[in-house]
Structures are given as C-alpha cells and as structure tokens.
C-alpha cells in the first residue's frame, strides 16, 4: 500500500498574523473570535473579522503553554494550563497566531500572548476535538 499526503488545501484562508481577541466555551464548543483572517486568491489578499468554532471539544485534553519570554533560541521556562485555567488567568489577553497546524483531532497554534502593559510572551494553544471546525466571516 502506498499513501501520499497532499499539501494542497481547498481553503483559501490563513490564520497567520490573526489575533484571537476572545475565546468562549459554550457546552462542548469553543469559539475563537479573530480580529481578521486572510484570504488569498490569485494575486490578491483580503482580510475579514471571523469566528472559528470547534465543536465537540474535550476540555480535559485542551491546554495552553505560556512561556516567560518571546520566541527565540536558548533556555526558557513557562507554565502549562488546562484551557479553562488559561481562560481564567488570561481573560483579556490577545493571542497572535504565528503558525497553526491541524490533524485528525488536534489543532495547535503557536504565537504571542499580549496583555495590557506587559511585554508579549510566547505561547502555544492545543485544542482536541472530535467535531468540526466552523468558520464564520
């Protein structure tokens, strides 16, 4: 048997440089409110505010890593929070997405966490879902 992974997506949107300005849990759904997502079509770039809803999430398997500084080489330290703890500790933080990856059940976003009056720090948010990812523009 031979399987070939295709890297071509039928989705013309990218989350790079998007900021999660609010995260809301409702039952088994998580909605990320984004300041903008980017649409690439031929030679044009457009951007829109958007919401991403992850359905059927397992909150016990979702977590956030918050580091003590920005992304760079060398030693670092940080704290791992379950998602509910992160939402309680960082209710007004914005998360700038630098990279996002998706597989069968997990979405991982790496980026920067911004809080008023504080220097941005690196962070990783990992979400586990058996459901769908629904984008609304």
mmCIF file of C-alpha atoms in Angstrom:
data_model
loop_
_atom_site.group_PDB
_atom_site.id
_atom_site.type_symbol
_atom_site.label_atom_id
_atom_site.label_comp_id
_atom_site.label_asym_id
_atom_site.label_seq_id
_atom_site.Cartn_x
_atom_site.Cartn_y
_atom_site.Cartn_z
ATOM 1 C CA UNK A 1 0.000 0.000 0.000
ATOM 2 C CA UNK A 2 1.209 3.499 -0.814
ATOM 3 C CA UNK A 3 -0.314 6.683 0.642
ATOM 4 C CA UNK A 4 0.633 10.197 -0.426
ATOM 5 C CA UNK A 5 -0.177 13.179 1.764
ATOM 6 C CA UNK A 6 -1.374 16.156 -0.265
ATOM 7 C CA UNK A 7 -0.411 19.618 0.948
ATOM 8 C CA UNK A 8 -2.796 21.485 -1.340
ATOM 9 C CA UNK A 9 -5.784 22.880 0.558
ATOM 10 C CA UNK A 10 -9.166 23.860 -0.815
ATOM 11 C CA UNK A 11 -9.422 26.519 1.907
ATOM 12 C CA UNK A 12 -8.081 29.907 0.744
ATOM 13 C CA UNK A 13 -7.800 31.367 4.273
ATOM 14 C CA UNK A 14 -4.790 31.710 6.520
ATOM 15 C CA UNK A 15 -4.654 32.485 10.254
ATOM 16 C CA UNK A 16 -1.046 33.737 10.229
ATOM 17 C CA UNK A 17 -0.952 37.162 11.945
ATOM 18 C CA UNK A 18 -4.584 36.796 13.055
ATOM 19 C CA UNK A 19 -5.271 37.617 16.680
ATOM 20 C CA UNK A 20 -7.618 35.722 18.931
ATOM 21 C CA UNK A 21 -9.269 38.605 20.782
ATOM 22 C CA UNK A 22 -11.719 36.458 22.749
ATOM 23 C CA UNK A 23 -12.263 32.768 23.488
ATOM 24 C CA UNK A 24 -15.621 31.474 24.662
ATOM 25 C CA UNK A 25 -16.601 27.973 25.814
ATOM 26 C CA UNK A 26 -20.257 27.011 25.436
ATOM 27 C CA UNK A 27 -21.061 23.411 26.401
ATOM 28 C CA UNK A 28 -18.710 21.304 24.245
ATOM 29 C CA UNK A 29 -17.950 24.077 21.776
ATOM 30 C CA UNK A 30 -15.098 26.579 21.763
ATOM 31 C CA UNK A 31 -15.388 29.774 19.725
ATOM 32 C CA UNK A 32 -12.346 31.840 18.846
ATOM 33 C CA UNK A 33 -13.151 35.444 17.937
ATOM 34 C CA UNK A 34 -10.484 36.645 15.492
ATOM 35 C CA UNK A 35 -9.692 40.213 14.544
ATOM 36 C CA UNK A 36 -9.075 39.063 10.976
ATOM 37 C CA UNK A 37 -8.295 36.121 8.748
ATOM 38 C CA UNK A 38 -6.578 36.464 5.408
ATOM 39 C CA UNK A 39 -7.986 35.232 2.113
ATOM 40 C CA UNK A 40 -5.591 34.616 -0.743
ATOM 41 C CA UNK A 41 -6.986 34.340 -4.237
ATOM 42 C CA UNK A 42 -4.714 34.543 -7.261
ATOM 43 C CA UNK A 43 -2.726 37.756 -6.715
ATOM 44 C CA UNK A 44 -4.998 39.374 -4.146
ATOM 45 C CA UNK A 45 -5.157 39.418 -0.366
ATOM 46 C CA UNK A 46 -8.300 40.330 1.563
ATOM 47 C CA UNK A 47 -8.976 40.144 5.272
ATOM 48 C CA UNK A 48 -12.113 39.773 7.347
ATOM 49 C CA UNK A 49 -13.056 39.503 11.013
ATOM 50 C CA UNK A 50 -14.086 35.912 11.743
ATOM 51 C CA UNK A 51 -15.143 33.374 14.333
ATOM 52 C CA UNK A 52 -13.837 29.809 14.427
ATOM 53 C CA UNK A 53 -15.952 27.336 16.355
ATOM 54 C CA UNK A 54 -14.522 23.970 17.351
ATOM 55 C CA UNK A 55 -17.364 21.563 18.077
ATOM 56 C CA UNK A 56 -17.283 18.573 20.394
ATOM 57 C CA UNK A 57 -14.089 19.624 22.169
ATOM 58 C CA UNK A 58 -12.701 17.705 25.108
ATOM 59 C CA UNK A 59 -11.722 20.444 27.586
ATOM 60 C CA UNK A 60 -9.692 17.991 29.645
ATOM 61 C CA UNK A 61 -7.388 17.469 26.641
ATOM 62 C CA UNK A 62 -7.075 21.165 25.677
ATOM 63 C CA UNK A 63 -4.243 23.222 27.122
ATOM 64 C CA UNK A 64 -2.121 26.334 26.785
ATOM 65 C CA UNK A 65 1.604 26.733 27.320
ATOM 66 C CA UNK A 66 2.665 30.204 28.413
ATOM 67 C CA UNK A 67 6.387 30.915 28.265
ATOM 68 C CA UNK A 68 8.370 33.511 30.196
ATOM 69 C CA UNK A 69 9.571 35.403 27.107
ATOM 70 C CA UNK A 70 9.183 35.709 23.348
ATOM 71 C CA UNK A 71 10.209 33.078 20.834
ATOM 72 C CA UNK A 72 13.909 32.663 20.402
ATOM 73 C CA UNK A 73 16.752 30.256 20.840
ATOM 74 C CA UNK A 74 18.061 29.295 24.231
ATOM 75 C CA UNK A 75 16.643 28.341 27.578
ATOM 76 C CA UNK A 76 13.084 29.194 28.562
ATOM 77 C CA UNK A 77 10.539 28.324 31.177
ATOM 78 C CA UNK A 78 6.800 28.548 31.452
ATOM 79 C CA UNK A 79 3.552 27.125 32.734
ATOM 80 C CA UNK A 80 1.129 24.594 31.248
ATOM 81 C CA UNK A 81 -2.531 25.423 31.947
ATOM 82 C CA UNK A 82 -5.625 23.453 31.085
ATOM 83 C CA UNK A 83 -7.761 25.586 28.802
ATOM 84 C CA UNK A 84 -10.218 26.633 31.492
ATOM 85 C CA UNK A 85 -7.349 27.808 33.749
ATOM 86 C CA UNK A 86 -5.838 29.755 30.849
ATOM 87 C CA UNK A 87 -9.158 31.480 30.142
ATOM 88 C CA UNK A 88 -9.491 32.434 33.815
ATOM 89 C CA UNK A 89 -5.891 33.656 34.202
ATOM 90 C CA UNK A 90 -5.720 35.482 30.852
ATOM 91 C CA UNK A 91 -9.318 36.688 30.218
ATOM 92 C CA UNK A 92 -8.338 39.837 28.301
ATOM 93 C CA UNK A 93 -5.201 38.572 26.562
ATOM 94 C CA UNK A 94 -4.860 38.515 22.801
ATOM 95 C CA UNK A 95 -3.127 35.581 21.134
ATOM 96 C CA UNK A 96 -1.380 36.367 17.835
ATOM 97 C CA UNK A 97 -1.188 33.238 15.698
ATOM 98 C CA UNK A 98 2.168 32.744 14.001
ATOM 99 C CA UNK A 99 1.693 29.109 12.926
ATOM 100 C CA UNK A 100 -1.279 26.764 13.072
ATOM 101 C CA UNK A 101 -1.379 23.050 12.345
ATOM 102 C CA UNK A 102 -4.275 20.637 12.101
ATOM 103 C CA UNK A 103 -4.518 16.867 12.169
ATOM 104 C CA UNK A 104 -7.340 14.415 12.767
ATOM 105 C CA UNK A 105 -8.190 15.511 16.332
ATOM 106 C CA UNK A 106 -5.748 18.246 17.334
ATOM 107 C CA UNK A 107 -5.241 21.871 16.369
ATOM 108 C CA UNK A 108 -2.060 23.561 17.590
ATOM 109 C CA UNK A 109 -1.450 27.305 17.378
ATOM 110 C CA UNK A 110 1.904 28.873 18.219
ATOM 111 C CA UNK A 111 2.275 32.580 18.708
ATOM 112 C CA UNK A 112 2.493 35.510 21.074
ATOM 113 C CA UNK A 113 0.339 36.405 24.048
ATOM 114 C CA UNK A 114 -0.312 40.134 24.543
ATOM 115 C CA UNK A 115 -1.611 41.666 27.760
ATOM 116 C CA UNK A 116 -2.039 45.365 28.512
ATOM 117 C CA UNK A 117 1.129 46.943 29.833
ATOM 118 C CA UNK A 118 3.196 43.760 29.649
ATOM 119 C CA UNK A 119 5.792 42.506 27.217
ATOM 120 C CA UNK A 120 4.493 39.856 24.806
ATOM 121 C CA UNK A 121 5.431 36.272 25.627
ATOM 122 C CA UNK A 122 5.405 33.118 23.516
ATOM 123 C CA UNK A 123 2.530 30.686 23.823
ATOM 124 C CA UNK A 124 1.088 27.501 22.385
ATOM 125 C CA UNK A 125 -2.584 26.558 22.437
ATOM 126 C CA UNK A 126 -3.525 22.934 21.768
ATOM 127 C CA UNK A 127 -7.170 22.014 21.142
ATOM 128 C CA UNK A 128 -8.584 18.482 20.972
ATOM 129 C CA UNK A 129 -11.838 17.845 19.148
ATOM 130 C CA UNK A 130 -13.777 15.056 17.519
ATOM 131 C CA UNK A 131 -16.060 17.610 15.876
ATOM 132 C CA UNK A 132 -15.841 20.151 13.151
ATOM 133 C CA UNK A 133 -14.100 23.490 12.747
ATOM 134 C CA UNK A 134 -16.667 26.010 11.525
ATOM 135 C CA UNK A 135 -15.502 29.357 10.178
ATOM 136 C CA UNK A 136 -17.919 32.297 10.044
ATOM 137 C CA UNK A 137 -16.965 35.520 8.294
#
